[in-house]
Each structure stands twice: as C-alpha cells, then as structure tokens.
Coordinates of C-alpha atoms in Angstrom, one line a residue:
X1 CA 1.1 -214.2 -59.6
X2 CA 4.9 -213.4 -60.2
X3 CA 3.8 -210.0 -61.8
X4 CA 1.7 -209.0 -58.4
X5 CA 4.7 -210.0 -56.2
X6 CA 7.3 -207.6 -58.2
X7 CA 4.4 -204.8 -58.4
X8 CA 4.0 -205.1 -54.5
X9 CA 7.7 -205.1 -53.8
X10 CA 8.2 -201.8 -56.3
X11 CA 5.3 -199.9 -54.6
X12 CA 6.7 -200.7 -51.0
X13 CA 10.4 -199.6 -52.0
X14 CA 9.1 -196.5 -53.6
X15 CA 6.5 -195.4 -50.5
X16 CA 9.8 -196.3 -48.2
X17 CA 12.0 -193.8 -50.3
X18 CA 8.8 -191.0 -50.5
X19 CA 8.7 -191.4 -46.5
X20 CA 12.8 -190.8 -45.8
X21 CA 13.0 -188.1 -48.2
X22 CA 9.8 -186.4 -46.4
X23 CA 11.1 -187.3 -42.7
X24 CA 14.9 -186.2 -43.3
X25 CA 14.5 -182.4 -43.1
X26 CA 12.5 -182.6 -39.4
X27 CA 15.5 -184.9 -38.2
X28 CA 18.4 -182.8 -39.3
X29 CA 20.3 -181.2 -36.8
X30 CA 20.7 -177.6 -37.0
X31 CA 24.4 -176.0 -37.1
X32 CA 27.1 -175.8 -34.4
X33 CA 27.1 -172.0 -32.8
X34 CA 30.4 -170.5 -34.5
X35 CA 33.4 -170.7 -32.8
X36 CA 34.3 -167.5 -30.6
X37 CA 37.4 -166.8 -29.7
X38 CA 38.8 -166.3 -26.2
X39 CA 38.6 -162.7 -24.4
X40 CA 42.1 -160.9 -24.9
X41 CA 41.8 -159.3 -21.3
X42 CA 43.6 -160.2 -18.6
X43 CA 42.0 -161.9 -15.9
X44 CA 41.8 -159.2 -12.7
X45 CA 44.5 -160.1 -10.0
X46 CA 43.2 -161.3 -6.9
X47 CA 43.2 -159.1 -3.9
X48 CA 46.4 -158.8 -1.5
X49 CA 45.3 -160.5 1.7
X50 CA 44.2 -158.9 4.4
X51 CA 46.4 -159.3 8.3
X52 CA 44.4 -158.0 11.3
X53 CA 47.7 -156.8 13.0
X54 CA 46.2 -156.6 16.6
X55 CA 45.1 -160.5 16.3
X56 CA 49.0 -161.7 15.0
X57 CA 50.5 -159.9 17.4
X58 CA 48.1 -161.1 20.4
X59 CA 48.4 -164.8 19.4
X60 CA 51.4 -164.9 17.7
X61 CA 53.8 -164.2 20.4
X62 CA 55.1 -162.7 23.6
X63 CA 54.1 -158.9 22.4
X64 CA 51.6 -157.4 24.6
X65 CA 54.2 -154.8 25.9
X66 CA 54.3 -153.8 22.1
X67 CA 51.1 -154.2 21.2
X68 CA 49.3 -152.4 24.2
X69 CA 52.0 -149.1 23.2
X70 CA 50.6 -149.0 19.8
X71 CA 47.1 -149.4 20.9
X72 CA 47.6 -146.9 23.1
X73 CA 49.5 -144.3 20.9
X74 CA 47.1 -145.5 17.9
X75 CA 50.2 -146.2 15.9
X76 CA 48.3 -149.6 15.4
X77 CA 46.2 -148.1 13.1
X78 CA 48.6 -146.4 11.1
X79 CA 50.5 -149.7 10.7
X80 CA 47.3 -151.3 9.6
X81 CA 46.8 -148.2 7.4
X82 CA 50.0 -148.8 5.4
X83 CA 48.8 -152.6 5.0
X84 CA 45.5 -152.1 3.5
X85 CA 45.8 -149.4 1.7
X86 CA 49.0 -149.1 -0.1
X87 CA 50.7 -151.1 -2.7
X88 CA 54.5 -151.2 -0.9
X89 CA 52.9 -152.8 2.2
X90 CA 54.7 -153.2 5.7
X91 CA 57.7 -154.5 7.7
X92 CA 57.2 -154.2 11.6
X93 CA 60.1 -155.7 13.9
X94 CA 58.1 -156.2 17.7
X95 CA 60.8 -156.4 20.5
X96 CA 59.2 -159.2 23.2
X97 CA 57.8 -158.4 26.6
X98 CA 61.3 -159.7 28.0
X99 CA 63.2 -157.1 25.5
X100 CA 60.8 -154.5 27.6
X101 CA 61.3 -155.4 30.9
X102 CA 65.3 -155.3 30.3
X103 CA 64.7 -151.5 30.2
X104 CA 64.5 -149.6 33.6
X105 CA 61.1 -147.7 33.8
X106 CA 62.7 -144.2 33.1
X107 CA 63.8 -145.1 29.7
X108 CA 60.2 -145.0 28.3
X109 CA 58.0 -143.7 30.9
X110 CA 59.9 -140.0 30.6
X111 CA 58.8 -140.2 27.1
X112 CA 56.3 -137.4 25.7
X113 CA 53.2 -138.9 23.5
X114 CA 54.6 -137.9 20.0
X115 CA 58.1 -139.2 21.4
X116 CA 56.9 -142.6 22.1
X117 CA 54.8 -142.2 18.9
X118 CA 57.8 -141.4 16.7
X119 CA 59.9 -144.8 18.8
X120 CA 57.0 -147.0 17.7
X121 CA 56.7 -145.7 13.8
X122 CA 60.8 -146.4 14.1
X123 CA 60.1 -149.8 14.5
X124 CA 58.3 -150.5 11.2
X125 CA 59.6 -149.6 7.6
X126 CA 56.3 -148.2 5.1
X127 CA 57.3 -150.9 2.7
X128 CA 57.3 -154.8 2.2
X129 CA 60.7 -156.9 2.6
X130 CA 61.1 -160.7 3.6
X131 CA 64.0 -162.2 4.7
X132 CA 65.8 -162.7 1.6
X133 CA 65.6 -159.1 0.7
X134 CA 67.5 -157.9 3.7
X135 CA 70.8 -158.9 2.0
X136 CA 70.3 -156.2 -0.7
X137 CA 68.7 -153.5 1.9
X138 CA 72.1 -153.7 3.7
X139 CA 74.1 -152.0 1.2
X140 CA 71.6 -149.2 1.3
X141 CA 72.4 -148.6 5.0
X142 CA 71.2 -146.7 6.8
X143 CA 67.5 -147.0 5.7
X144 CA 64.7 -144.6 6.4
X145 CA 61.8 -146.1 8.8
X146 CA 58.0 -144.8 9.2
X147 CA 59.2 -142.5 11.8
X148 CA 61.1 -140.4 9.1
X149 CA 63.9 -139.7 7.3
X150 CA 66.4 -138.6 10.5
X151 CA 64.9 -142.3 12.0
X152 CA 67.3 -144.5 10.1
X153 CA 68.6 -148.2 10.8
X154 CA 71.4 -150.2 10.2
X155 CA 71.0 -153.9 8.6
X156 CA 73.6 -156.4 8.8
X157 CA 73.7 -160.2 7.2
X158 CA 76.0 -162.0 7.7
X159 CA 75.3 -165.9 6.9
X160 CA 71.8 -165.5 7.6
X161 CA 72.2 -163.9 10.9
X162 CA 70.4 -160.6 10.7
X163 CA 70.7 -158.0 12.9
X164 CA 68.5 -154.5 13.1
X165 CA 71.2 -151.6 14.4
X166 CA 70.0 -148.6 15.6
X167 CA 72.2 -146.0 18.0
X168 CA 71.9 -148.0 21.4
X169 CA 71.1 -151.5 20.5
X170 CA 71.9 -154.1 17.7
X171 CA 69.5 -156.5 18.3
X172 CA 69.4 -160.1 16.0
X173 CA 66.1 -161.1 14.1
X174 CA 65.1 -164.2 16.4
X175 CA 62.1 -165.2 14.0
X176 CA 59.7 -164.8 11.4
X177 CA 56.6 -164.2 12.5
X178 CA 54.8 -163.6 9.7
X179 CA 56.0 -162.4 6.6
X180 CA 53.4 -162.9 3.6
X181 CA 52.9 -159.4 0.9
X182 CA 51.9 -157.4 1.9
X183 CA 52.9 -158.1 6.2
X184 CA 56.0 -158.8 7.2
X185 CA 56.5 -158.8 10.9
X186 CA 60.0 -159.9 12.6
X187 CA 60.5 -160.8 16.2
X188 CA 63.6 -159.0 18.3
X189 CA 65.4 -159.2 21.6
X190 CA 66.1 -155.7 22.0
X191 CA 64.1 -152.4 22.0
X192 CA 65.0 -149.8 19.0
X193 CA 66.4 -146.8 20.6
X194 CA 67.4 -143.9 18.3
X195 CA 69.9 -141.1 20.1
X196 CA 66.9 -138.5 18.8
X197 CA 64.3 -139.6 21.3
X198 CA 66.4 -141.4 24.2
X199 CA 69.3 -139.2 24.4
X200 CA 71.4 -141.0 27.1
X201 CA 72.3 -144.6 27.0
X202 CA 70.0 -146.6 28.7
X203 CA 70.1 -148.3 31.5
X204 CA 69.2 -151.9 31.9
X205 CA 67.5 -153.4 34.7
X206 CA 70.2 -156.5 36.6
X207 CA 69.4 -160.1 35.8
X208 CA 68.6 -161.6 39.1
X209 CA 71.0 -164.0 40.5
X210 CA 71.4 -167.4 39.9
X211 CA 69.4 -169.6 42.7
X212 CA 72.0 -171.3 44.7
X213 CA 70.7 -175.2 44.9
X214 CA 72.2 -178.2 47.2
X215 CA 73.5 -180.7 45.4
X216 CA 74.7 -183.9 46.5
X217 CA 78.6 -184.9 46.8
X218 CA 79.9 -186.0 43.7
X219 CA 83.3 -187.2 42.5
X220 CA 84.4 -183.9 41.6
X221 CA 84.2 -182.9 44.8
X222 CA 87.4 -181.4 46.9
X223 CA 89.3 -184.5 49.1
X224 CA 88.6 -182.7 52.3
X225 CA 84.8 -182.6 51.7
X226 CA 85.0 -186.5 50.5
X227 CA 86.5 -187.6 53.0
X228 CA 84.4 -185.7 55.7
X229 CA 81.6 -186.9 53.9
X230 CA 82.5 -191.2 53.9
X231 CA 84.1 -190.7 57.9
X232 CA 81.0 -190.1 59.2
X233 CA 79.7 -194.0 58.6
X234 CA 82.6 -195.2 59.8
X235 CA 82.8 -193.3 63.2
X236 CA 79.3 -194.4 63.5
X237 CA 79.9 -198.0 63.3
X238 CA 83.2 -197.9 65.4
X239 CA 81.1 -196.6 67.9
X240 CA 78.3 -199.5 67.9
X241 CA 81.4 -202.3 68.0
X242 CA 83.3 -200.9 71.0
X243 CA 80.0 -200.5 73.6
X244 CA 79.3 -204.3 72.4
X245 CA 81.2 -205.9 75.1
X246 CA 80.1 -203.7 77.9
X247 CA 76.5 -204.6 76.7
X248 CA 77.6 -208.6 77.2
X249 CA 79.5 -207.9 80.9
X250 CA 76.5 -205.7 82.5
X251 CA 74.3 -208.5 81.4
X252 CA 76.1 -211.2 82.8
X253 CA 76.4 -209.6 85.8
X254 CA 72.7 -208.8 86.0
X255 CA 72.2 -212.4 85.7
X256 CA 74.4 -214.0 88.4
X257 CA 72.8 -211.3 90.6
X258 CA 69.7 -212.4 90.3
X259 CA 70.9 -216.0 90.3
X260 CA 73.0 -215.4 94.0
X261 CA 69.7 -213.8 95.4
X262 CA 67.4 -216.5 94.2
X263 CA 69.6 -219.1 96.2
X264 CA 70.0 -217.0 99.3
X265 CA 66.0 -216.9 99.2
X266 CA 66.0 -220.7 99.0
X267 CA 68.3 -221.0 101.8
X268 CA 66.1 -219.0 104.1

C-alpha cells in the first residue's frame, strides 16, 4: 500500500513538471521594442501672431480720424503688409481724433494724395520696438520711418516719459496700445508733421472758452458782496417789525367803529 502511495505521488510530480516545461514557451513574453533615441531636430517655431490692424484700431481707441486716412489712402494695407509678411515687424504711433481736430482744416485738406500718403507712412517705423527699446533708439536719433529716409524722427526718454519729435510737434507717448512681436502700436496727442510735406507751421484751431457757471457766495468772497448778500434778510425783517403797530391801531380803530355804530343803532 505504501509502495502505491509513493508511485502515485512520483507520477503526479513528474506529469506536473512535463506540463510547465511544455506550457512555459506559449506564456513567455516576447522582447521589449529597442530603445530609440530622441529626434535631434528642433521642434518648428510657432508662428508670429497675426493683428488685424483695422479691428485694434476701431476698438482699441479714439482713432477713426487715423484710421479712416489710411483706409482711404490704403496705407492700411501696407502697414498690415509689413506685419505679416516680414520678420522686423511694425511700430505705428496713431495721434487721437482730438490730436486731429486741434489742426485747422487747411493743414491736411491742402494735402496732395501721395503727400498725405508719405504723412501717414511717417507715422509708422518698418520695424518692431516696445517700450523698453526706445531708450537705445534714442541715441540713434534721428531715425528713419516707412515714409523714407529724408522722413526722420526724434526720440526722447527721459525717466520713462517718451516723446516722438518731429519738425512741428513733440508729442508724448500717452499709452500702449498694443505692443506684442510682431505689432507695436502707441497712442499720441499730437499729429506728426514733417517741414517736407507741411511747410508752414500750422495752425491750431482755439480751445473754446471756459463756461462761466453761478456759484453760490462763499467765504472767499469780497466784503462788499458778503455784506450785500446777509443785508438783504435783515432789511426784510426790519421792515415786517415797524408796519406791526400800524397793523394793531387801524384794527382797534376798526373795532370801536363798529362798536359806536352798533350803539347809535340801539339807541334809535
């Protein structure tokens, strides 16, 4: 009986070992890929983004003077050109409507078409700078624009206050409207007029006068006017106190009147 148990127990451990020995090959995995290494070419750069100049400027500002002139003189497109298509990019400086309207009509409206072309392309330089850059620019003064090399401006810094000179007005960058590579576009108070186009100073429309308002009498007001100013109560009320009396007398006298006649009507 023992020597049947041991012969089982020897045949099961040796059909166990035949079967995992058989089975082992159709469970092993097959090998890892082989390692590759990474790509030694850069990655592209992205793309500059794109600025729809005529959107900033319509939404971005009081520009529409500006903006309907380069519409118009389809300097809009060039700008947006020089954006797109070129790797220095653009820096525009748009005076505001109120910068326009401080201009009499003759200054601009006696302009020929490639005059007012060349005034706008003087308000834009064919390259890229932000704020920060104009500290360096200013040592290379005067600096060509897009009009052209005889088109040149003047740039001043001085603790951050910039200021954009050309031969009849200096006018101070007021803001940054929008300056991201490869657009940077800078709000002005004044118009950019170069002696080549407008050849006489120009002349600037008057700033209307000053409202006159009433305001009341204050303490800072001359002693005369004060004084005119508290009298007037008092006259008033000196008046009312002295017809008092008469008021009391013509009433008493109303009174025994009609008292005296009452009698004289008994009587009779």
């Amino acid at each position: 009986m023992a020597l049947i148990t041991a012969f089982a127990i020897i045949t099961a451990f040796a059909i166990t070992t035949i079967l995992s020995i058989w089975i082992s090959p159709i469970n092993a995995q097959s090998p890892p890929p082989p390692f590759l290494p990474p790509s030694s070419s850069p990655a592209p750069s992205p793309a500059p983004h794109v600025v729809n100049l005529t959107n900033l400027l319509s939404l971005t500002g009081p520009f529409s003077t500006f903006l309907g002139l380069l519409l118009r003189t389809d300097v809009i497109q060039t700008f947006q050109n020089q954006a797109n298509n070129s790797k220095q990019g653009i820096t525009i400086f748009v005076p505001t409507d109120s910068a326009f309207a401080e201009l009499e009509k003759p200054a601009l409206s006696n302009l020929t078409k490639d005059q007012l072309r060349s005034l706008l392309l003087y308000h834009a330089f064919a390259k890229f700078y932000s704020l920060s850059d104009f500290k360096n620019l200013s040592s290379q003064n005067p600096v060509s624009t897009f009009a052209g090399g005889q088109y040149t401006l003047n740039l001043t810094d001085t603790s951050g206050l910039i200021r954009v000179g050309s031969d009849w007005s200096n006018p101070q960058i007021r803001s940054s409207v929008f300056s991201t590579y490869p657009v940077a576009v800078y709000e002005i108070n004044s118009v950019l007029l170069p002696k080549s186009i407008v050849t006489t100073p120009p002349a600037l429309t008057p700033a209307p006068a000053p409202a006159h308002h009433l305001s009341p009498a204050s303490d800072s007001a001359p002693a005369s006017q004060k004084g005119r100013g508290e009298e007037a109560p008092k006259s008033s009320e000196t008046g009312n106190s002295n017809s008092s009396p008469h008021k009391i007398v013509l009433s008493g006298l109303i009174c025994f009147l009609t008292a005296a006649w009452g009698a004289v009507v008994l009587m009779v």
